[in-house]
């Protein structure tokens, strides 16, 4: 008798610990490798954040999930039309946030864990790393 669910669960637990640490290491190396003194550093970071936000909003839209930006994401978008940072002038930047927040609006009876599972799977199909700990507030 094949016990694929048990095997899948065991692999998930063994790989998860290594995957998360390797992902953190890769992201750290990528950030450390960037020239943070370069004139276009904040432009690159903002384009990257904004591109990720746009892709997430596309996924949510494709799934029929309504969302609105909140907290620092909303402030930065309203203030500068981009996020997480906006150009002030004289080479200065206002770094409003270091992450992104969206509030999802579900229909009555929709299960947030189920929706988050679909969002995670859709993002993975686009090449994003798996969401191991999507959380609700």
JSON list of C-alpha atoms in Angstrom, two decimals:
[
{"chain": "A", "resi": 1, "resn": "UNK", "atom": "CA", "xyz": [0.00, 0.00, 0.00]},
{"chain": "A", "resi": 2, "resn": "UNK", "atom": "CA", "xyz": [1.42, 3.37, -1.03]},
{"chain": "A", "resi": 3, "resn": "UNK", "atom": "CA", "xyz": [1.36, 6.04, 1.65]},
{"chain": "A", "resi": 4, "resn": "UNK", "atom": "CA", "xyz": [2.02, 9.05, -0.55]},
{"chain": "A", "resi": 5, "resn": "UNK", "atom": "CA", "xyz": [0.48, 11.54, 1.84]},
{"chain": "A", "resi": 6, "resn": "UNK", "atom": "CA", "xyz": [2.81, 10.45, 4.64]},
{"chain": "A", "resi": 7, "resn": "UNK", "atom": "CA", "xyz": [5.82, 10.54, 2.29]},
{"chain": "A", "resi": 8, "resn": "UNK", "atom": "CA", "xyz": [4.82, 13.95, 0.98]},
{"chain": "A", "resi": 9, "resn": "UNK", "atom": "CA", "xyz": [4.41, 15.26, 4.51]},
{"chain": "A", "resi": 10, "resn": "UNK", "atom": "CA", "xyz": [7.80, 13.89, 5.61]},
{"chain": "A", "resi": 11, "resn": "UNK", "atom": "CA", "xyz": [9.53, 15.43, 2.58]},
{"chain": "A", "resi": 12, "resn": "UNK", "atom": "CA", "xyz": [7.80, 18.75, 3.13]},
{"chain": "A", "resi": 13, "resn": "UNK", "atom": "CA", "xyz": [9.03, 18.90, 6.74]},
{"chain": "A", "resi": 14, "resn": "UNK", "atom": "CA", "xyz": [12.61, 17.91, 5.84]},
{"chain": "A", "resi": 15, "resn": "UNK", "atom": "CA", "xyz": [12.89, 20.22, 2.83]},
{"chain": "A", "resi": 16, "resn": "UNK", "atom": "CA", "xyz": [11.15, 23.20, 4.41]},
{"chain": "A", "resi": 17, "resn": "UNK", "atom": "CA", "xyz": [13.85, 23.85, 7.02]},
{"chain": "A", "resi": 18, "resn": "UNK", "atom": "CA", "xyz": [16.61, 23.75, 4.41]},
{"chain": "A", "resi": 19, "resn": "UNK", "atom": "CA", "xyz": [14.66, 25.64, 1.77]},
{"chain": "A", "resi": 20, "resn": "UNK", "atom": "CA", "xyz": [13.87, 28.59, 4.02]},
{"chain": "A", "resi": 21, "resn": "UNK", "atom": "CA", "xyz": [17.46, 28.95, 5.22]},
{"chain": "A", "resi": 22, "resn": "UNK", "atom": "CA", "xyz": [18.81, 28.67, 1.67]},
{"chain": "A", "resi": 23, "resn": "UNK", "atom": "CA", "xyz": [16.26, 31.19, 0.39]},
{"chain": "A", "resi": 24, "resn": "UNK", "atom": "CA", "xyz": [17.20, 33.62, 3.17]},
{"chain": "A", "resi": 25, "resn": "UNK", "atom": "CA", "xyz": [20.88, 33.14, 2.34]},
{"chain": "A", "resi": 26, "resn": "UNK", "atom": "CA", "xyz": [20.29, 33.73, -1.38]},
{"chain": "A", "resi": 27, "resn": "UNK", "atom": "CA", "xyz": [18.26, 36.89, -0.72]},
{"chain": "A", "resi": 28, "resn": "UNK", "atom": "CA", "xyz": [20.88, 38.18, 1.71]},
{"chain": "A", "resi": 29, "resn": "UNK", "atom": "CA", "xyz": [23.65, 37.56, -0.83]},
{"chain": "A", "resi": 30, "resn": "UNK", "atom": "CA", "xyz": [21.64, 39.29, -3.55]},
{"chain": "A", "resi": 31, "resn": "UNK", "atom": "CA", "xyz": [21.09, 42.36, -1.36]},
{"chain": "A", "resi": 32, "resn": "UNK", "atom": "CA", "xyz": [24.70, 42.44, -0.20]},
{"chain": "A", "resi": 33, "resn": "UNK", "atom": "CA", "xyz": [25.84, 42.16, -3.81]},
{"chain": "A", "resi": 34, "resn": "UNK", "atom": "CA", "xyz": [23.95, 45.29, -4.83]},
{"chain": "A", "resi": 35, "resn": "UNK", "atom": "CA", "xyz": [25.79, 48.59, -4.79]},
{"chain": "A", "resi": 36, "resn": "UNK", "atom": "CA", "xyz": [23.63, 50.43, -2.28]},
{"chain": "A", "resi": 37, "resn": "UNK", "atom": "CA", "xyz": [25.54, 53.65, -2.97]},
{"chain": "A", "resi": 38, "resn": "UNK", "atom": "CA", "xyz": [24.73, 53.54, -6.69]},
{"chain": "A", "resi": 39, "resn": "UNK", "atom": "CA", "xyz": [22.64, 56.42, -7.98]},
{"chain": "A", "resi": 40, "resn": "UNK", "atom": "CA", "xyz": [19.94, 54.07, -9.26]},
{"chain": "A", "resi": 41, "resn": "UNK", "atom": "CA", "xyz": [19.83, 51.73, -6.22]},
{"chain": "A", "resi": 42, "resn": "UNK", "atom": "CA", "xyz": [16.48, 53.02, -4.89]},
{"chain": "A", "resi": 43, "resn": "UNK", "atom": "CA", "xyz": [15.01, 53.07, -8.41]},
{"chain": "A", "resi": 44, "resn": "UNK", "atom": "CA", "xyz": [15.96, 49.39, -8.83]},
{"chain": "A", "resi": 45, "resn": "UNK", "atom": "CA", "xyz": [14.51, 48.43, -5.45]},
{"chain": "A", "resi": 46, "resn": "UNK", "atom": "CA", "xyz": [11.29, 50.36, -6.03]},
{"chain": "A", "resi": 47, "resn": "UNK", "atom": "CA", "xyz": [10.85, 48.81, -9.51]},
{"chain": "A", "resi": 48, "resn": "UNK", "atom": "CA", "xyz": [11.37, 45.37, -8.00]},
{"chain": "A", "resi": 49, "resn": "UNK", "atom": "CA", "xyz": [8.86, 45.94, -5.17]},
{"chain": "A", "resi": 50, "resn": "UNK", "atom": "CA", "xyz": [6.31, 47.54, -7.50]},
{"chain": "A", "resi": 51, "resn": "UNK", "atom": "CA", "xyz": [6.68, 44.75, -10.06]},
{"chain": "A", "resi": 52, "resn": "UNK", "atom": "CA", "xyz": [6.10, 42.12, -7.36]},
{"chain": "A", "resi": 53, "resn": "UNK", "atom": "CA", "xyz": [3.06, 44.02, -6.08]},
{"chain": "A", "resi": 54, "resn": "UNK", "atom": "CA", "xyz": [1.62, 44.27, -9.60]},
{"chain": "A", "resi": 55, "resn": "UNK", "atom": "CA", "xyz": [2.13, 40.56, -10.17]},
{"chain": "A", "resi": 56, "resn": "UNK", "atom": "CA", "xyz": [0.42, 39.71, -6.87]},
{"chain": "A", "resi": 57, "resn": "UNK", "atom": "CA", "xyz": [-2.52, 41.98, -7.74]},
{"chain": "A", "resi": 58, "resn": "UNK", "atom": "CA", "xyz": [-2.79, 40.24, -11.15]},
{"chain": "A", "resi": 59, "resn": "UNK", "atom": "CA", "xyz": [-2.93, 36.84, -9.43]},
{"chain": "A", "resi": 60, "resn": "UNK", "atom": "CA", "xyz": [-5.58, 38.04, -6.99]},
{"chain": "A", "resi": 61, "resn": "UNK", "atom": "CA", "xyz": [-7.60, 39.53, -9.85]},
{"chain": "A", "resi": 62, "resn": "UNK", "atom": "CA", "xyz": [-7.33, 36.30, -11.87]},
{"chain": "A", "resi": 63, "resn": "UNK", "atom": "CA", "xyz": [-8.65, 34.43, -8.82]},
{"chain": "A", "resi": 64, "resn": "UNK", "atom": "CA", "xyz": [-11.53, 36.92, -8.42]},
{"chain": "A", "resi": 65, "resn": "UNK", "atom": "CA", "xyz": [-10.17, 38.19, -5.09]},
{"chain": "A", "resi": 66, "resn": "UNK", "atom": "CA", "xyz": [-10.58, 41.90, -4.41]},
{"chain": "A", "resi": 67, "resn": "UNK", "atom": "CA", "xyz": [-7.78, 43.67, -2.59]},
{"chain": "A", "resi": 68, "resn": "UNK", "atom": "CA", "xyz": [-6.68, 47.12, -1.47]},
{"chain": "A", "resi": 69, "resn": "UNK", "atom": "CA", "xyz": [-3.25, 48.35, -0.38]},
{"chain": "A", "resi": 70, "resn": "UNK", "atom": "CA", "xyz": [-3.01, 49.26, 3.30]},
{"chain": "A", "resi": 71, "resn": "UNK", "atom": "CA", "xyz": [-0.52, 50.68, 5.81]},
{"chain": "A", "resi": 72, "resn": "UNK", "atom": "CA", "xyz": [2.88, 51.76, 4.42]},
{"chain": "A", "resi": 73, "resn": "UNK", "atom": "CA", "xyz": [2.09, 50.39, 0.97]},
{"chain": "A", "resi": 74, "resn": "UNK", "atom": "CA", "xyz": [-0.96, 52.64, 0.68]},
{"chain": "A", "resi": 75, "resn": "UNK", "atom": "CA", "xyz": [0.90, 55.67, 2.05]},
{"chain": "A", "resi": 76, "resn": "UNK", "atom": "CA", "xyz": [3.77, 55.24, -0.40]},
{"chain": "A", "resi": 77, "resn": "UNK", "atom": "CA", "xyz": [1.46, 54.67, -3.38]},
{"chain": "A", "resi": 78, "resn": "UNK", "atom": "CA", "xyz": [-0.61, 57.75, -2.53]},
{"chain": "A", "resi": 79, "resn": "UNK", "atom": "CA", "xyz": [2.40, 59.91, -1.75]},
{"chain": "A", "resi": 80, "resn": "UNK", "atom": "CA", "xyz": [4.72, 58.90, -4.60]},
{"chain": "A", "resi": 81, "resn": "UNK", "atom": "CA", "xyz": [2.81, 56.65, -6.99]},
{"chain": "A", "resi": 82, "resn": "UNK", "atom": "CA", "xyz": [5.26, 53.86, -6.27]},
{"chain": "A", "resi": 83, "resn": "UNK", "atom": "CA", "xyz": [6.53, 51.90, -3.31]},
{"chain": "A", "resi": 84, "resn": "UNK", "atom": "CA", "xyz": [8.37, 51.27, -1.01]},
{"chain": "A", "resi": 85, "resn": "UNK", "atom": "CA", "xyz": [10.33, 54.49, -1.50]},
{"chain": "A", "resi": 86, "resn": "UNK", "atom": "CA", "xyz": [9.83, 57.84, -3.16]},
{"chain": "A", "resi": 87, "resn": "UNK", "atom": "CA", "xyz": [12.29, 60.40, -4.44]},
{"chain": "A", "resi": 88, "resn": "UNK", "atom": "CA", "xyz": [12.40, 63.60, -2.39]},
{"chain": "A", "resi": 89, "resn": "UNK", "atom": "CA", "xyz": [15.02, 65.58, -4.31]},
{"chain": "A", "resi": 90, "resn": "UNK", "atom": "CA", "xyz": [18.66, 66.43, -3.80]},
{"chain": "A", "resi": 91, "resn": "UNK", "atom": "CA", "xyz": [19.41, 62.71, -4.08]},
{"chain": "A", "resi": 92, "resn": "UNK", "atom": "CA", "xyz": [17.32, 61.91, -1.00]},
{"chain": "A", "resi": 93, "resn": "UNK", "atom": "CA", "xyz": [14.69, 59.21, -0.71]},
{"chain": "A", "resi": 94, "resn": "UNK", "atom": "CA", "xyz": [11.77, 58.64, 1.62]},
{"chain": "A", "resi": 95, "resn": "UNK", "atom": "CA", "xyz": [11.77, 54.91, 2.38]},
{"chain": "A", "resi": 96, "resn": "UNK", "atom": "CA", "xyz": [8.18, 54.53, 3.53]},
{"chain": "A", "resi": 97, "resn": "UNK", "atom": "CA", "xyz": [8.15, 50.78, 4.04]},
{"chain": "A", "resi": 98, "resn": "UNK", "atom": "CA", "xyz": [10.25, 47.64, 3.72]},
{"chain": "A", "resi": 99, "resn": "UNK", "atom": "CA", "xyz": [7.44, 45.23, 2.90]},
{"chain": "A", "resi": 100, "resn": "UNK", "atom": "CA", "xyz": [4.03, 45.29, 1.26]},
{"chain": "A", "resi": 101, "resn": "UNK", "atom": "CA", "xyz": [0.58, 44.96, 2.73]},
{"chain": "A", "resi": 102, "resn": "UNK", "atom": "CA", "xyz": [-2.66, 44.23, 0.95]},
{"chain": "A", "resi": 103, "resn": "UNK", "atom": "CA", "xyz": [-6.04, 43.61, 2.51]},
{"chain": "A", "resi": 104, "resn": "UNK", "atom": "CA", "xyz": [-8.01, 40.94, 0.68]},
{"chain": "A", "resi": 105, "resn": "UNK", "atom": "CA", "xyz": [-11.79, 41.17, 0.66]},
{"chain": "A", "resi": 106, "resn": "UNK", "atom": "CA", "xyz": [-13.53, 37.82, 0.57]},
{"chain": "A", "resi": 107, "resn": "UNK", "atom": "CA", "xyz": [-17.12, 37.02, -0.19]},
{"chain": "A", "resi": 108, "resn": "UNK", "atom": "CA", "xyz": [-19.25, 35.66, 2.61]},
{"chain": "A", "resi": 109, "resn": "UNK", "atom": "CA", "xyz": [-18.48, 32.00, 3.13]},
{"chain": "A", "resi": 110, "resn": "UNK", "atom": "CA", "xyz": [-15.08, 32.08, 1.42]},
{"chain": "A", "resi": 111, "resn": "UNK", "atom": "CA", "xyz": [-12.33, 30.40, 3.38]},
{"chain": "A", "resi": 112, "resn": "UNK", "atom": "CA", "xyz": [-9.21, 32.53, 3.83]},
{"chain": "A", "resi": 113, "resn": "UNK", "atom": "CA", "xyz": [-6.88, 29.50, 4.15]},
{"chain": "A", "resi": 114, "resn": "UNK", "atom": "CA", "xyz": [-8.30, 28.08, 0.90]},
{"chain": "A", "resi": 115, "resn": "UNK", "atom": "CA", "xyz": [-7.89, 31.40, -0.91]},
{"chain": "A", "resi": 116, "resn": "UNK", "atom": "CA", "xyz": [-4.32, 31.78, 0.40]},
{"chain": "A", "resi": 117, "resn": "UNK", "atom": "CA", "xyz": [-3.54, 28.29, -0.87]},
{"chain": "A", "resi": 118, "resn": "UNK", "atom": "CA", "xyz": [-4.75, 29.25, -4.36]},
{"chain": "A", "resi": 119, "resn": "UNK", "atom": "CA", "xyz": [-2.76, 32.50, -4.23]},
{"chain": "A", "resi": 120, "resn": "UNK", "atom": "CA", "xyz": [0.40, 30.67, -3.20]},
{"chain": "A", "resi": 121, "resn": "UNK", "atom": "CA", "xyz": [-0.02, 28.03, -5.93]},
{"chain": "A", "resi": 122, "resn": "UNK", "atom": "CA", "xyz": [-0.67, 30.73, -8.57]},
{"chain": "A", "resi": 123, "resn": "UNK", "atom": "CA", "xyz": [2.43, 32.65, -7.53]},
{"chain": "A", "resi": 124, "resn": "UNK", "atom": "CA", "xyz": [4.52, 29.46, -7.59]},
{"chain": "A", "resi": 125, "resn": "UNK", "atom": "CA", "xyz": [3.38, 28.84, -11.19]},
{"chain": "A", "resi": 126, "resn": "UNK", "atom": "CA", "xyz": [4.82, 32.28, -11.97]},
{"chain": "A", "resi": 127, "resn": "UNK", "atom": "CA", "xyz": [8.16, 31.31, -10.46]},
{"chain": "A", "resi": 128, "resn": "UNK", "atom": "CA", "xyz": [7.74, 32.68, -6.94]},
{"chain": "A", "resi": 129, "resn": "UNK", "atom": "CA", "xyz": [9.02, 30.64, -4.00]},
{"chain": "A", "resi": 130, "resn": "UNK", "atom": "CA", "xyz": [6.38, 28.77, -1.99]},
{"chain": "A", "resi": 131, "resn": "UNK", "atom": "CA", "xyz": [4.53, 30.62, 0.75]},
{"chain": "A", "resi": 132, "resn": "UNK", "atom": "CA", "xyz": [5.17, 28.56, 3.85]},
{"chain": "A", "resi": 133, "resn": "UNK", "atom": "CA", "xyz": [3.48, 30.83, 6.32]},
{"chain": "A", "resi": 134, "resn": "UNK", "atom": "CA", "xyz": [0.77, 33.01, 4.77]},
{"chain": "A", "resi": 135, "resn": "UNK", "atom": "CA", "xyz": [-0.97, 34.69, 7.65]},
{"chain": "A", "resi": 136, "resn": "UNK", "atom": "CA", "xyz": [-4.14, 36.55, 8.35]},
{"chain": "A", "resi": 137, "resn": "UNK", "atom": "CA", "xyz": [-4.65, 39.51, 10.61]}
]
